[in-house]
């Protein structure tokens, strides 16, 4: 399988926040943003694996800024790390100022998808080779997040989580 770069999976979704998608404060519903991010992450995972993909988990979501009615919202998603059949996707959410056009980061999230065959069985995905400093940092952090998740789920013994131990042992 030919290795790929994060840029190969880059997915950019841009949309407008409409009245039916807002809460009583006229801000985008959190669930609506989660759905948009899930779609962007799904496309990025499919671009990387070229397989059917399913959401395995929403690992992290930060709602740092509200997104007002009428805002232009851009979601950028790309693979941060590929494992055997799973892929971690990092998403950045931007809002565009109506008058100046300046983009501000509003939110971010990390999703995990698994590539599957037509019967729903996991299948291998290509290796990911990060290129930029940000991609390398996200790539390294993805293994720590995966190990922490496995330890918390009881699927890995804490003493086997080598990347986590490296954070605390000199």
PDB file of C-alpha atoms in Angstrom:
ATOM      1  CA  UNK A   1       0.000   0.000   0.000  1.00  0.00           C
ATOM      2  CA  UNK A   2       1.449   3.369  -0.990  1.00  0.00           C
ATOM      3  CA  UNK A   3       1.917   5.772   1.960  1.00  0.00           C
ATOM      4  CA  UNK A   4       0.048   9.067   1.807  1.00  0.00           C
ATOM      5  CA  UNK A   5       0.446  12.581   3.169  1.00  0.00           C
ATOM      6  CA  UNK A   6      -2.092  14.542   5.242  1.00  0.00           C
ATOM      7  CA  UNK A   7      -2.579  16.909   2.297  1.00  0.00           C
ATOM      8  CA  UNK A   8      -3.943  13.971   0.258  1.00  0.00           C
ATOM      9  CA  UNK A   9      -6.942  13.796   2.587  1.00  0.00           C
ATOM     10  CA  UNK A  10      -7.526  17.535   3.044  1.00  0.00           C
ATOM     11  CA  UNK A  11     -11.241  18.261   3.007  1.00  0.00           C
ATOM     12  CA  UNK A  12     -12.646  21.770   3.207  1.00  0.00           C
ATOM     13  CA  UNK A  13     -16.369  22.318   3.777  1.00  0.00           C
ATOM     14  CA  UNK A  14     -17.707  25.867   3.719  1.00  0.00           C
ATOM     15  CA  UNK A  15     -21.301  26.708   4.571  1.00  0.00           C
ATOM     16  CA  UNK A  16     -23.549  29.420   5.929  1.00  0.00           C
ATOM     17  CA  UNK A  17     -25.315  29.314   9.308  1.00  0.00           C
ATOM     18  CA  UNK A  18     -29.073  29.528   8.657  1.00  0.00           C
ATOM     19  CA  UNK A  19     -31.890  30.377  11.130  1.00  0.00           C
ATOM     20  CA  UNK A  20     -33.141  26.771  11.347  1.00  0.00           C
ATOM     21  CA  UNK A  21     -29.672  25.674  12.556  1.00  0.00           C
ATOM     22  CA  UNK A  22     -29.444  28.048  15.516  1.00  0.00           C
ATOM     23  CA  UNK A  23     -30.365  27.985  19.192  1.00  0.00           C
ATOM     24  CA  UNK A  24     -32.380  30.695  21.025  1.00  0.00           C
ATOM     25  CA  UNK A  25     -29.200  32.819  21.249  1.00  0.00           C
ATOM     26  CA  UNK A  26     -28.932  32.762  17.434  1.00  0.00           C
ATOM     27  CA  UNK A  27     -25.771  30.652  17.496  1.00  0.00           C
ATOM     28  CA  UNK A  28     -25.169  27.429  15.574  1.00  0.00           C
ATOM     29  CA  UNK A  29     -26.397  24.360  17.468  1.00  0.00           C
ATOM     30  CA  UNK A  30     -23.474  22.286  18.765  1.00  0.00           C
ATOM     31  CA  UNK A  31     -25.067  19.162  17.316  1.00  0.00           C
ATOM     32  CA  UNK A  32     -25.258  20.790  13.887  1.00  0.00           C
ATOM     33  CA  UNK A  33     -21.542  21.583  14.057  1.00  0.00           C
ATOM     34  CA  UNK A  34     -20.808  17.989  15.150  1.00  0.00           C
ATOM     35  CA  UNK A  35     -22.719  16.662  12.128  1.00  0.00           C
ATOM     36  CA  UNK A  36     -20.835  18.957   9.764  1.00  0.00           C
ATOM     37  CA  UNK A  37     -17.522  17.900  11.287  1.00  0.00           C
ATOM     38  CA  UNK A  38     -18.507  14.215  11.014  1.00  0.00           C
ATOM     39  CA  UNK A  39     -19.180  14.649   7.296  1.00  0.00           C
ATOM     40  CA  UNK A  40     -15.864  16.441   6.711  1.00  0.00           C
ATOM     41  CA  UNK A  41     -13.955  13.815   8.720  1.00  0.00           C
ATOM     42  CA  UNK A  42     -15.701  11.039   6.788  1.00  0.00           C
ATOM     43  CA  UNK A  43     -14.621  12.498   3.459  1.00  0.00           C
ATOM     44  CA  UNK A  44     -11.021  12.940   4.676  1.00  0.00           C
ATOM     45  CA  UNK A  45     -10.909   9.341   5.935  1.00  0.00           C
ATOM     46  CA  UNK A  46     -12.337   8.040   2.674  1.00  0.00           C
ATOM     47  CA  UNK A  47      -9.798  10.044   0.664  1.00  0.00           C
ATOM     48  CA  UNK A  48      -6.982   8.508   2.687  1.00  0.00           C
ATOM     49  CA  UNK A  49      -8.216   4.914   2.720  1.00  0.00           C
ATOM     50  CA  UNK A  50     -10.272   4.792  -0.501  1.00  0.00           C
ATOM     51  CA  UNK A  51     -12.615   2.489   1.425  1.00  0.00           C
ATOM     52  CA  UNK A  52     -15.975   2.680   3.175  1.00  0.00           C
ATOM     53  CA  UNK A  53     -15.384   4.385   6.524  1.00  0.00           C
ATOM     54  CA  UNK A  54     -17.393   4.501   9.737  1.00  0.00           C
ATOM     55  CA  UNK A  55     -17.159   6.811  12.729  1.00  0.00           C
ATOM     56  CA  UNK A  56     -15.482   4.983  15.605  1.00  0.00           C
ATOM     57  CA  UNK A  57     -15.307   7.834  18.101  1.00  0.00           C
ATOM     58  CA  UNK A  58     -15.401  11.537  18.690  1.00  0.00           C
ATOM     59  CA  UNK A  59     -12.257  11.858  20.779  1.00  0.00           C
ATOM     60  CA  UNK A  60     -12.242  15.560  21.469  1.00  0.00           C
ATOM     61  CA  UNK A  61     -14.404  18.572  20.714  1.00  0.00           C
ATOM     62  CA  UNK A  62     -13.691  22.112  21.856  1.00  0.00           C
ATOM     63  CA  UNK A  63     -16.494  24.640  21.451  1.00  0.00           C
ATOM     64  CA  UNK A  64     -14.261  27.648  22.048  1.00  0.00           C
ATOM     65  CA  UNK A  65     -16.338  30.279  20.272  1.00  0.00           C
ATOM     66  CA  UNK A  66     -19.990  30.490  19.402  1.00  0.00           C
ATOM     67  CA  UNK A  67     -20.835  30.663  15.723  1.00  0.00           C
ATOM     68  CA  UNK A  68     -23.482  33.338  15.073  1.00  0.00           C
ATOM     69  CA  UNK A  69     -26.374  33.232  12.637  1.00  0.00           C
ATOM     70  CA  UNK A  70     -25.260  34.261   9.161  1.00  0.00           C
ATOM     71  CA  UNK A  71     -21.630  33.274   9.715  1.00  0.00           C
ATOM     72  CA  UNK A  72     -19.595  31.640   7.002  1.00  0.00           C
ATOM     73  CA  UNK A  73     -18.151  28.497   8.591  1.00  0.00           C
ATOM     74  CA  UNK A  74     -15.229  26.586   7.124  1.00  0.00           C
ATOM     75  CA  UNK A  75     -14.239  23.147   8.413  1.00  0.00           C
ATOM     76  CA  UNK A  76     -10.813  21.841   7.466  1.00  0.00           C
ATOM     77  CA  UNK A  77     -10.249  18.132   8.067  1.00  0.00           C
ATOM     78  CA  UNK A  78      -7.250  15.937   7.390  1.00  0.00           C
ATOM     79  CA  UNK A  79      -5.785  12.707   8.647  1.00  0.00           C
ATOM     80  CA  UNK A  80      -3.400  13.233  11.544  1.00  0.00           C
ATOM     81  CA  UNK A  81      -2.376   9.564  11.883  1.00  0.00           C
ATOM     82  CA  UNK A  82      -3.230   6.198  10.351  1.00  0.00           C
ATOM     83  CA  UNK A  83      -3.051   3.000  12.372  1.00  0.00           C
ATOM     84  CA  UNK A  84      -3.870  -0.528  11.170  1.00  0.00           C
ATOM     85  CA  UNK A  85      -7.460   0.104  10.059  1.00  0.00           C
ATOM     86  CA  UNK A  86      -8.274   3.286  11.967  1.00  0.00           C
ATOM     87  CA  UNK A  87      -7.486   6.886  11.165  1.00  0.00           C
ATOM     88  CA  UNK A  88      -7.441   9.902  13.427  1.00  0.00           C
ATOM     89  CA  UNK A  89      -8.811  13.031  11.771  1.00  0.00           C
ATOM     90  CA  UNK A  90      -8.049  16.494  13.133  1.00  0.00           C
ATOM     91  CA  UNK A  91     -10.584  19.197  12.330  1.00  0.00           C
ATOM     92  CA  UNK A  92     -10.200  22.972  12.540  1.00  0.00           C
ATOM     93  CA  UNK A  93     -13.319  25.145  12.414  1.00  0.00           C
ATOM     94  CA  UNK A  94     -13.023  28.726  11.183  1.00  0.00           C
ATOM     95  CA  UNK A  95     -15.492  31.597  11.045  1.00  0.00           C
ATOM     96  CA  UNK A  96     -15.147  34.461   8.631  1.00  0.00           C
ATOM     97  CA  UNK A  97     -15.790  38.055   9.658  1.00  0.00           C
ATOM     98  CA  UNK A  98     -18.658  39.395   7.543  1.00  0.00           C
ATOM     99  CA  UNK A  99     -17.020  42.742   6.858  1.00  0.00           C
ATOM    100  CA  UNK A 100     -13.251  42.176   6.845  1.00  0.00           C
ATOM    101  CA  UNK A 101     -13.185  38.565   5.622  1.00  0.00           C
ATOM    102  CA  UNK A 102     -10.639  37.728   8.333  1.00  0.00           C
ATOM    103  CA  UNK A 103     -10.845  34.101   9.449  1.00  0.00           C
ATOM    104  CA  UNK A 104     -10.757  33.210  13.149  1.00  0.00           C
ATOM    105  CA  UNK A 105     -10.402  29.723  14.580  1.00  0.00           C
ATOM    106  CA  UNK A 106     -13.593  28.974  16.479  1.00  0.00           C
ATOM    107  CA  UNK A 107     -13.411  25.287  17.342  1.00  0.00           C
ATOM    108  CA  UNK A 108     -11.492  22.068  16.823  1.00  0.00           C
ATOM    109  CA  UNK A 109     -12.173  18.385  17.082  1.00  0.00           C
ATOM    110  CA  UNK A 110     -10.576  14.982  16.729  1.00  0.00           C
ATOM    111  CA  UNK A 111     -12.524  12.074  15.275  1.00  0.00           C
ATOM    112  CA  UNK A 112     -11.532   8.458  14.678  1.00  0.00           C
ATOM    113  CA  UNK A 113     -12.796   6.511  11.672  1.00  0.00           C
ATOM    114  CA  UNK A 114     -12.272   2.886  10.699  1.00  0.00           C
ATOM    115  CA  UNK A 115     -12.011   1.628   7.130  1.00  0.00           C
ATOM    116  CA  UNK A 116     -14.209  -1.393   6.450  1.00  0.00           C
ATOM    117  CA  UNK A 117     -15.060  -3.769   3.623  1.00  0.00           C
ATOM    118  CA  UNK A 118     -18.560  -4.302   2.217  1.00  0.00           C
ATOM    119  CA  UNK A 119     -19.380  -6.603   5.151  1.00  0.00           C
ATOM    120  CA  UNK A 120     -18.284  -4.078   7.755  1.00  0.00           C
ATOM    121  CA  UNK A 121     -15.021  -5.822   8.659  1.00  0.00           C
ATOM    122  CA  UNK A 122     -11.980  -3.591   9.326  1.00  0.00           C
ATOM    123  CA  UNK A 123      -9.421  -3.405   6.527  1.00  0.00           C
ATOM    124  CA  UNK A 124      -5.865  -1.998   6.447  1.00  0.00           C
ATOM    125  CA  UNK A 125      -5.259   1.624   5.523  1.00  0.00           C
ATOM    126  CA  UNK A 126      -2.168   3.275   4.022  1.00  0.00           C
ATOM    127  CA  UNK A 127       0.577   4.625   6.246  1.00  0.00           C
ATOM    128  CA  UNK A 128       0.581   8.401   6.797  1.00  0.00           C
ATOM    129  CA  UNK A 129       3.726  10.477   6.361  1.00  0.00           C
ATOM    130  CA  UNK A 130       3.408  13.934   7.945  1.00  0.00           C
ATOM    131  CA  UNK A 131       5.254  16.799   6.254  1.00  0.00           C
ATOM    132  CA  UNK A 132       4.767  20.090   8.114  1.00  0.00           C
ATOM    133  CA  UNK A 133       5.740  20.776  11.734  1.00  0.00           C
ATOM    134  CA  UNK A 134       2.063  20.966  12.708  1.00  0.00           C
ATOM    135  CA  UNK A 135       1.357  17.641  10.971  1.00  0.00           C
ATOM    136  CA  UNK A 136       4.317  16.030  12.751  1.00  0.00           C
ATOM    137  CA  UNK A 137       3.143  17.321  16.152  1.00  0.00           C
ATOM    138  CA  UNK A 138      -0.402  16.060  15.539  1.00  0.00           C
ATOM    139  CA  UNK A 139       0.966  12.732  14.280  1.00  0.00           C
ATOM    140  CA  UNK A 140       3.036  12.206  17.447  1.00  0.00           C
ATOM    141  CA  UNK A 141       0.190  13.274  19.746  1.00  0.00           C
ATOM    142  CA  UNK A 142      -2.207  10.856  18.024  1.00  0.00           C
ATOM    143  CA  UNK A 143      -0.318   7.838  19.334  1.00  0.00           C
ATOM    144  CA  UNK A 144      -0.449   9.195  22.893  1.00  0.00           C
ATOM    145  CA  UNK A 145      -4.196   9.801  22.549  1.00  0.00           C
ATOM    146  CA  UNK A 146      -4.720   6.287  21.203  1.00  0.00           C
ATOM    147  CA  UNK A 147      -2.717   4.697  23.999  1.00  0.00           C
ATOM    148  CA  UNK A 148      -4.590   6.718  26.633  1.00  0.00           C
ATOM    149  CA  UNK A 149      -7.911   5.664  25.124  1.00  0.00           C
ATOM    150  CA  UNK A 150      -6.864   2.001  25.119  1.00  0.00           C
ATOM    151  CA  UNK A 151      -5.663   2.173  28.730  1.00  0.00           C
ATOM    152  CA  UNK A 152      -8.899   3.849  29.868  1.00  0.00           C
ATOM    153  CA  UNK A 153     -10.946   1.215  28.005  1.00  0.00           C
ATOM    154  CA  UNK A 154      -8.975  -1.591  29.670  1.00  0.00           C
ATOM    155  CA  UNK A 155      -7.619  -2.787  26.317  1.00  0.00           C
ATOM    156  CA  UNK A 156      -3.996  -1.909  27.124  1.00  0.00           C
ATOM    157  CA  UNK A 157      -2.063  -2.214  30.357  1.00  0.00           C
ATOM    158  CA  UNK A 158      -0.698   1.122  31.603  1.00  0.00           C
ATOM    159  CA  UNK A 159       2.873  -0.222  31.620  1.00  0.00           C
ATOM    160  CA  UNK A 160       2.522  -1.017  27.881  1.00  0.00           C
ATOM    161  CA  UNK A 161       1.659   2.605  27.008  1.00  0.00           C
ATOM    162  CA  UNK A 162       5.205   3.560  26.063  1.00  0.00           C
ATOM    163  CA  UNK A 163       4.313   6.976  24.626  1.00  0.00           C
ATOM    164  CA  UNK A 164       2.441   7.941  27.787  1.00  0.00           C
ATOM    165  CA  UNK A 165       5.261   6.765  30.046  1.00  0.00           C
ATOM    166  CA  UNK A 166       7.691   8.887  28.030  1.00  0.00           C
ATOM    167  CA  UNK A 167       5.765  11.992  29.087  1.00  0.00           C
ATOM    168  CA  UNK A 168       6.409  11.302  32.767  1.00  0.00           C
ATOM    169  CA  UNK A 169       9.740   9.458  32.894  1.00  0.00           C
ATOM    170  CA  UNK A 170      12.993  11.187  32.139  1.00  0.00           C
TER     171      UNK A 170
END
